Amino acid sequence: LTFHVQISLEICSVAFASQSLGPIVRAIDPWPPRRRNELLNGRRRACLAKVASLVCVRKGDGIFHEGDFADAIYSVKSGVVTTYVPSANGGRHIVSFLYPGDILGLSEAGRYTNSAKATTGVVAYRFPLAALRGLLSEDADLDSCFIIKLCDELRQAQRHALILAEGRAVSKLAMFLGLQQSLQATRGGTDSEICLPMDRTAIADFVGLSLPAVSRGFAVLTARHIISFPDRRRVKIVDRTGFELLTRVDDRNNHRPAD
Amino acid sequence: LTFHVQISLEICSVAFASQSLGPIVRAIDPWPPRRRNELLNGRRRACLAKVASLVCVRKGDGIFHEGDFADAIYSVKSGVVTTYVPSANGGRHIVSFLYPGDILGLSEAGRYTNSAKATTGVVAYRFPLAALRGLLSEDADLDSCFIIKLCDELRQAQRHALILAEGRAVSKLAMFLGLQQSLQATRGGTDSEICLPMDRTAIADFVGLSLPAVSRGFAVLTARHIISFPDRRRVKIVDRTGFELLTRVDDRNNHRPAD
DNA sequence: CGTTTAATTGAGGAAAGTCAAGTGAAGTGG
DNA sequence: CCACTTCACTTGACTTTCCTCAATTAAACG
């Protein structure tokens, strides 16, 4: 079975499990000991589901575009969404990869601040802003949930910035893998195997490297036996010590083989 | 009069003007036509002021440190705060520069995710989390205000990522200046003169360049008559067309003198 | 099985990093 | 108030890394 088939299966099962319950919002709580993962109780999920419509997007299709009138936000139900900022000469900067339980549709003065497209087949809840704001103004706990989720996205954006600021290509890639791993860990993935639903170009546009640099970086990490690729879209961390050394911020010297 | 004296004066006047009213929260609204700048009405500001304490921090002193137990968030009343992630070998990555009306103290599982220190003399409101959460659970409009502010910070973090992802040093610097300018514009600053409360090292750590690269980059921009420095901490944009060309995302070719 | 797309690999050049010296301004003590 | 110290910034020379362009291989799709 190829990766795609497995993803499709996952979509079905997730969709099935949460169909009657309504949207999930997933985040790590900024504050001490509360719920850690799914933020909404059944009643509130049902309530949100009432004002939401379900949209299905084929792999590669756009969801909204930078500058469009922002009349709704979305919550990913299944699949992977990429948000990005297109640039003049056909290039783009990828802002984030979004997984089930993530929300998207950030706007400024009524216009989306970036574009979104489906990296795999995607099913998402669509919340018209008017209706959502109605709900938010009535239910402080629901607001709380959004605050927590926004804190989560903010932390992730800051972590992304940390990756982009890193000097060495191998460190960038290691940190990227670490990020993907923790994202998948909070969603019940395994610890030592990371799957990469996006292609190399997308990785390059996310970490701020050229496509060849990504390829070479992965080659170096593989040659040093820090990671291995069972398949182009699946990574195993072989040498966790070496790996974590690279994910440490900066150091400027962690590119050389640790002896 | 030097720059420092001017800053001190500003601190005094700002502190005086908002002393009796309580904290301000400033943000650009993500949604259409609502309030655009100060988000809180007088009653709510007074209400927040009741649970807050005022902290004064001398220039250069720390406010909290990464990993500390996160028992409060802060709102800048006057001065400039820098948040950063320290790295092993004495380096650091700067996450953001915070101005009056900004909030700080992002945490994960009860611990601050980055460190904060005063770049100028700073006065800030300190909100103990317990009290703040009490207020938030009672007042959905106050939650709304925090949601809007978080959206604002998220957009800024994404804009920061855009700067870090940019390839050319001169573009990074131009984008950085553009960012500072828009921050100061929403706070009533002038359009053509930008002031830089932070030193060059801080700029380097923010845009992801070495200190010499920042120096050289500014030199290039000056030589091309795109900007000018009346003083090391004050920048004027001379050639706005050339400037905006550099702030366009990517292009990979905008480093050469446009003929 | 051939075509198209995605990914790797190679060679050359340019940009920024590093290290180190030099300049200027600010702050300190006599 | 001025000389001196100190810190912030600039400038220079050299090295490294990554980007660019291009060719090649590998995988996906009909």
Coordinates of C-alpha atoms in Angstrom, one line a residue, chain A residues 103-249:
Chain A
I103 CA -8.0 26.3 12.6
L104 CA -7.2 28.6 9.7
G105 CA -8.4 31.8 8.1
L106 CA -6.4 34.6 9.8
S107 CA -7.4 38.0 8.5
E108 CA -6.6 41.6 8.8
A109 CA -9.2 44.3 8.3
G110 CA -11.5 41.8 6.7
R111 CA -9.0 40.2 4.2
Y112 CA -7.2 36.9 4.5
T113 CA -3.5 37.5 5.2
N114 CA -2.4 34.4 3.4
S115 CA -3.5 31.7 1.0
A116 CA -4.5 28.1 1.8
K117 CA -4.6 25.0 -0.2
A118 CA -5.1 21.3 0.4
T119 CA -1.9 19.2 0.5
T120 CA -3.9 16.0 0.7
G121 CA -7.6 15.5 0.3
V122 CA -9.2 17.7 2.9
V123 CA -12.5 17.9 4.8
A124 CA -13.0 21.0 6.8
Y125 CA -15.6 22.8 8.8
R126 CA -16.4 26.3 7.6
F127 CA -17.6 28.8 10.1
P128 CA -19.2 32.0 8.7
L129 CA -17.8 34.8 10.8
A130 CA -21.1 36.4 11.7
A131 CA -22.5 33.2 13.2
L132 CA -19.2 32.5 15.0
R133 CA -19.0 35.9 16.5
G134 CA -22.5 35.4 17.8
L135 CA -21.6 32.2 19.5
L136 CA -18.4 33.8 20.9
S137 CA -20.2 36.7 22.4
E138 CA -22.5 34.5 24.3
D139 CA -20.2 31.8 25.7
A140 CA -17.0 32.9 27.5
D141 CA -15.8 29.3 27.7
L142 CA -15.9 29.0 24.0
D143 CA -13.8 32.2 23.8
S144 CA -11.4 30.6 26.2
C145 CA -11.0 27.7 23.9
F146 CA -10.1 30.0 21.0
I147 CA -7.7 31.9 23.2
I148 CA -5.9 28.7 24.0
K149 CA -5.8 27.6 20.4
L150 CA -4.4 31.0 19.3
C151 CA -1.7 30.7 22.0
D152 CA -0.9 27.3 20.5
E153 CA -0.6 28.7 17.0
L154 CA 1.5 31.6 18.3
R155 CA 3.9 29.3 19.9
Q156 CA 4.1 27.3 16.7
A157 CA 4.7 30.4 14.7
Q158 CA 7.5 31.3 17.0
R159 CA 9.0 27.9 16.8
H160 CA 8.8 28.2 13.0
A161 CA 10.7 31.5 13.3
L162 CA 13.4 29.7 15.3
I163 CA 13.8 27.2 12.5
L164 CA 14.1 30.0 9.9
A165 CA 16.6 31.8 12.0
E166 CA 18.9 28.8 12.3
G167 CA 22.0 29.1 10.2
R168 CA 22.9 25.6 9.2
A169 CA 20.8 23.6 6.8
V170 CA 21.0 20.3 8.7
S171 CA 19.9 22.0 11.9
K172 CA 16.9 23.5 10.1
L173 CA 15.9 20.2 8.8
A174 CA 16.4 18.4 12.1
M175 CA 14.3 21.1 13.8
F176 CA 11.6 20.8 11.2
L177 CA 11.4 17.1 11.7
G178 CA 11.3 17.7 15.5
L179 CA 8.4 20.0 14.9
Q180 CA 6.5 17.6 12.7
Q181 CA 7.1 14.9 15.3
S182 CA 5.7 16.8 18.2
L183 CA 2.7 17.7 16.1
Q184 CA 2.1 14.1 15.3
A185 CA 2.8 13.1 18.9
T186 CA -0.1 15.2 20.2
R187 CA -2.3 13.5 17.6
G188 CA -1.4 10.1 18.8
G189 CA 1.4 9.3 16.3
T190 CA 4.4 7.1 17.1
D191 CA 7.5 8.6 18.6
S192 CA 10.3 7.4 16.3
E193 CA 8.6 7.5 12.9
I194 CA 7.5 10.8 11.3
C195 CA 5.5 11.0 8.2
L196 CA 5.8 13.9 5.7
P197 CA 2.6 14.5 3.9
M198 CA 4.2 17.4 1.9
D199 CA 6.7 17.3 -0.9
R200 CA 10.3 18.4 -0.7
T201 CA 9.5 21.7 -2.4
A202 CA 7.0 22.5 0.4
I203 CA 9.6 21.6 3.0
A204 CA 12.1 23.9 1.3
D205 CA 9.6 26.8 1.3
F206 CA 8.8 26.2 4.9
V207 CA 12.3 26.1 6.3
G208 CA 13.7 28.7 4.0
L209 CA 16.1 26.7 1.9
S210 CA 16.4 25.8 -1.8
L211 CA 15.1 22.5 -2.9
P212 CA 18.6 21.1 -3.6
A213 CA 19.7 22.2 -0.1
V214 CA 16.9 20.2 1.4
S215 CA 17.8 17.2 -0.5
R216 CA 21.5 17.5 0.4
G217 CA 20.7 18.1 4.0
F218 CA 18.6 15.0 4.3
A219 CA 21.4 13.1 2.5
V220 CA 23.9 14.3 5.1
L221 CA 21.7 13.3 8.0
T222 CA 21.2 9.9 6.4
A223 CA 24.9 9.4 5.8
R224 CA 25.6 10.3 9.4
H225 CA 23.0 7.7 10.5
I226 CA 21.0 10.2 12.3
I227 CA 17.8 9.5 10.3
S228 CA 16.7 7.0 7.7
F229 CA 14.1 7.0 5.0
P230 CA 12.0 3.8 4.8
D231 CA 10.2 5.6 2.1
R232 CA 10.5 9.2 0.8
R233 CA 7.6 10.3 2.9
R234 CA 8.5 8.6 6.1
V235 CA 11.5 9.3 8.4
K236 CA 12.9 7.3 11.2
I237 CA 15.1 8.9 13.8
V238 CA 18.0 6.4 14.2
D239 CA 20.4 8.4 16.4
R240 CA 18.2 10.4 18.8
T241 CA 21.2 11.8 20.7
G242 CA 22.7 13.2 17.5
F243 CA 19.3 14.4 16.4
E244 CA 18.6 16.3 19.6
L245 CA 22.0 17.9 19.4
L246 CA 21.1 19.4 16.1
T247 CA 17.8 20.7 17.3
R248 CA 19.4 22.7 20.0
V249 CA 19.2 26.4 19.1

